[in-house]
Amino acid sequence: MKYLNLTIIAAVFSLATVTSANSGDVVSLRGANELAKNAKMFEKTRIKSQQGGFKRSWKLQPPSIPHTIGKERINLEENTCMRCHSPEKFKEEKAVKIGDSHFIAADGSKSDKVNGRRYFCTQCHTPQKNIDPLVENTFNSGGN
Ligand code: HEC
Ligand code: HEC
């Protein structure tokens, strides 16, 4: 019993030294700012819908998406973008036909299925918002 008590006391003591050694000594790279202190809530922003689409900055730019895509799903089973953009459906949906380049494989062969390289549409096409850019952008396409 005496032995057990000593062990408990030793354990509590060592725990106390570990805690006191650590408190106050840690300086994070972000300085003394508390994690939640400067955090400002982002303003709520909306996806911009624009009839006729967005102007491209250069000829082969993947065009930006001029509508919301919150409900679309792109996964192994389905790609709901194709409900409207496939060569079969685009007319009926008054959408834009997916680029012909999207059916060409790396070796140049064509198929009637979207090539794997172009399957995940939002890798290249993104919706837009009406907000100030986070950093200045002086990109110039040079008229291409
Ligand atoms: C319900 C139908 C529908 C679905 C689903 C849909 N789109 Fe669209 N999309 C449209 C229509 C209609 C337009 C043309 C809008 C306009 O020009 O006014 C369009 C335009 C676009 C454009 C612009 C093309 C250009 O040349 O400017 C891109 C890019 C695009 N969609 C990508 C996507 C992607 C990626 C998805 C899936 C995440 C998707 N769309 C899902 C109907 C749809
Ligand atoms: C790897 C990048 C990439 C991916 C992934 C991709 N696209 Fe594109 N997309 C482009 C580029 C670049 C263009 C413009 C040049 C062209 O047509 O190839 C384009 C053009 C388009 C256009 C306009 C075609 C036209 O004739 O004006 C539509 C619509 C479109 N893509 C829809 C889609 C959809 C839907 C998907 C997913 C199934 C998708 N894209 C996946 C890069 C991509």
XYZ file of C-alpha atoms and ligand atoms in Angstrom:
230
model
C 0.000 0.000 0.000
C 2.786 2.347 0.994
C 4.582 1.487 -2.246
C 1.456 2.268 -4.300
C 1.014 5.655 -2.592
C 4.598 6.583 -3.386
C 4.140 5.677 -7.009
C 1.058 7.869 -7.268
C 2.830 10.801 -5.626
C 5.787 10.377 -7.964
C 3.479 10.272 -10.979
C 1.605 13.429 -9.952
C 4.866 15.233 -9.224
C 6.403 14.390 -12.581
C 3.219 15.443 -14.370
C 3.343 18.800 -12.574
C 6.966 19.408 -13.593
C 6.251 18.543 -17.228
C 3.326 20.994 -17.354
C 5.187 23.841 -15.671
C 8.229 23.367 -17.904
C 6.089 23.789 -21.034
C 3.734 26.601 -20.128
C 4.743 30.011 -21.437
C 7.870 28.808 -23.246
C 6.300 28.029 -26.580
C 6.547 30.849 -29.117
C 4.708 30.180 -32.338
C 5.762 31.576 -35.709
C 2.671 33.771 -35.800
C 3.948 35.620 -32.717
C 1.948 36.335 -29.628
C -1.359 36.655 -31.481
C -3.991 34.421 -30.087
C -5.414 32.069 -32.614
C -8.931 33.501 -32.611
C -8.070 37.139 -31.908
C -7.555 38.651 -35.350
C -9.811 36.299 -37.192
C -12.413 38.333 -39.004
C -15.366 36.630 -40.580
C -15.263 36.723 -44.353
C -18.056 38.670 -45.958
C -20.666 36.473 -47.518
C -20.213 36.495 -51.260
C -22.191 35.042 -54.102
C -21.174 33.187 -57.200
C -21.606 35.501 -60.152
C -23.980 34.392 -62.890
C -23.402 36.058 -66.212
C -25.403 35.551 -69.367
C -23.207 34.974 -72.373
C -20.271 33.852 -70.201
C -17.081 35.660 -69.217
C -14.593 37.108 -71.651
C -11.438 35.009 -71.939
C -8.079 36.631 -71.184
C -6.347 34.602 -73.890
C -7.495 32.330 -76.655
C -6.916 28.941 -75.065
C -7.931 29.917 -71.559
C -10.370 27.461 -69.997
C -13.469 29.694 -69.910
C -14.716 30.611 -66.423
C -18.016 29.120 -65.342
C -20.789 31.743 -65.551
C -23.237 29.933 -63.234
C -23.398 28.259 -59.813
C -22.185 24.678 -59.529
C -23.035 23.924 -55.901
C -25.250 20.981 -56.777
C -23.044 19.408 -59.442
C -21.268 16.151 -58.725
C -18.125 14.900 -60.401
C -17.118 11.450 -59.214
C -16.562 7.889 -60.421
C -20.260 7.254 -60.990
C -21.374 10.512 -62.543
C -20.403 13.871 -63.931
C -23.473 16.063 -63.790
C -21.819 18.857 -65.816
C -22.367 16.587 -68.797
C -26.160 16.804 -68.308
C -25.935 20.111 -70.115
C -22.530 20.299 -71.776
C -22.349 16.952 -73.586
C -22.540 17.017 -77.396
C -25.943 15.267 -77.128
C -27.487 17.650 -74.601
C -25.984 21.109 -75.087
C -28.528 22.328 -77.675
C -31.545 21.333 -75.665
C -30.046 22.975 -72.538
C -28.917 26.093 -74.432
C -25.462 25.506 -72.971
C -22.046 25.537 -74.629
C -20.757 22.287 -76.093
C -17.781 20.899 -74.221
C -14.558 21.568 -76.169
C -13.709 18.965 -78.858
C -10.221 18.850 -77.330
C -11.796 17.212 -74.265
C -12.260 13.951 -76.170
C -8.649 13.600 -77.256
C -6.261 11.355 -75.334
C -2.599 12.097 -74.707
C -1.595 9.927 -77.687
C -3.860 11.949 -79.993
C -6.593 9.321 -80.333
C -10.241 10.433 -80.194
C -13.070 8.769 -78.330
C -16.716 9.578 -77.654
C -16.107 9.649 -73.905
C -14.531 12.644 -72.143
C -10.868 11.856 -71.760
C -9.647 11.219 -68.218
C -7.442 14.277 -68.431
C -10.549 16.441 -68.847
C -12.956 14.597 -66.615
C -12.568 16.749 -63.483
C -13.938 19.943 -64.991
C -13.275 22.195 -61.997
C -9.570 21.467 -62.205
C -9.543 24.069 -64.981
C -12.966 25.756 -65.040
C -13.963 27.773 -62.004
C -16.956 29.881 -61.046
C -16.359 33.586 -60.343
C -17.246 36.052 -57.596
C -17.493 39.822 -57.621
C -14.779 40.570 -55.065
C -11.535 42.504 -54.881
C -8.538 40.364 -55.791
C -6.399 39.341 -52.802
C -3.228 40.286 -54.655
C -2.673 42.640 -57.583
C -2.448 40.897 -60.935
C -0.674 42.531 -63.841
C -0.923 39.567 -66.218
C -0.931 40.600 -69.854
C -1.749 38.020 -72.486
C 0.074 40.048 -75.130
C -3.048 39.927 -77.276
C -3.156 36.129 -77.619
C -28.348 22.792 -65.932
C -27.404 22.885 -67.040
C -25.931 23.072 -66.731
C -25.122 22.317 -65.903
C -25.521 21.107 -65.057
C -23.795 22.888 -66.012
N -23.797 23.949 -66.879
Fe -22.200 25.035 -67.471
N -23.391 26.219 -68.619
C -24.756 26.040 -68.790
C -25.274 27.096 -69.659
C -26.738 27.248 -70.099
C -24.160 27.898 -69.995
C -24.170 29.134 -70.895
C -24.467 30.331 -70.055
C -24.440 31.591 -70.872
O -23.537 31.720 -71.712
O -25.265 32.455 -70.653
C -23.003 27.317 -69.343
C -21.724 27.824 -69.440
C -20.591 27.174 -68.956
C -19.215 27.556 -69.237
C -18.759 28.743 -70.070
C -18.445 28.334 -71.495
C -17.938 29.499 -72.299
O -17.490 29.245 -73.450
O -17.975 30.643 -71.844
C -18.410 26.668 -68.591
C -16.894 26.638 -68.588
C -19.267 25.730 -67.904
N -20.585 26.072 -68.127
C -18.816 24.692 -67.122
C -19.622 23.864 -66.367
C -19.119 22.900 -65.419
C -17.657 22.652 -65.116
C -20.205 22.285 -64.877
C -20.227 21.253 -63.790
C -19.511 21.595 -62.558
C -21.393 22.847 -65.519
N -20.991 23.824 -66.385
C -22.700 22.422 -65.300
C -25.514 25.043 -68.256
C -25.076 24.088 -67.343
C -7.198 20.198 -68.060
C -8.039 21.359 -68.153
C -9.514 21.187 -68.483
C -10.421 20.314 -67.939
C -10.190 19.266 -66.843
C -11.688 20.602 -68.565
N -11.543 21.627 -69.459
Fe -13.017 22.499 -70.554
N -11.649 23.670 -71.485
C -10.297 23.711 -71.218
C -9.642 24.623 -72.142
C -8.141 24.929 -72.157
C -10.645 25.132 -72.988
C -10.485 26.118 -74.149
C -9.806 25.489 -75.320
C -10.447 24.198 -75.732
O -11.617 24.200 -76.127
O -9.745 23.194 -75.589
C -11.903 24.521 -72.546
C -13.142 24.778 -73.131
C -14.362 24.343 -72.596
C -15.660 24.799 -73.030
C -15.931 25.817 -74.139
C -15.821 25.144 -75.481
C -15.975 26.117 -76.609
O -16.010 25.635 -77.757
O -16.027 27.324 -76.409
C -16.591 24.144 -72.278
C -18.103 24.289 -72.340
C -15.879 23.262 -71.367
N -14.530 23.407 -71.594
C -16.481 22.418 -70.456
C -15.789 21.475 -69.710
C -16.423 20.455 -68.909
C -17.919 20.252 -68.765
C -15.418 19.724 -68.332
C -15.542 18.470 -67.473
C -16.218 17.335 -68.080
C -14.138 20.326 -68.731
N -14.426 21.367 -69.594
C -12.882 19.918 -68.314
C -9.656 23.026 -70.213
C -10.230 22.008 -69.453
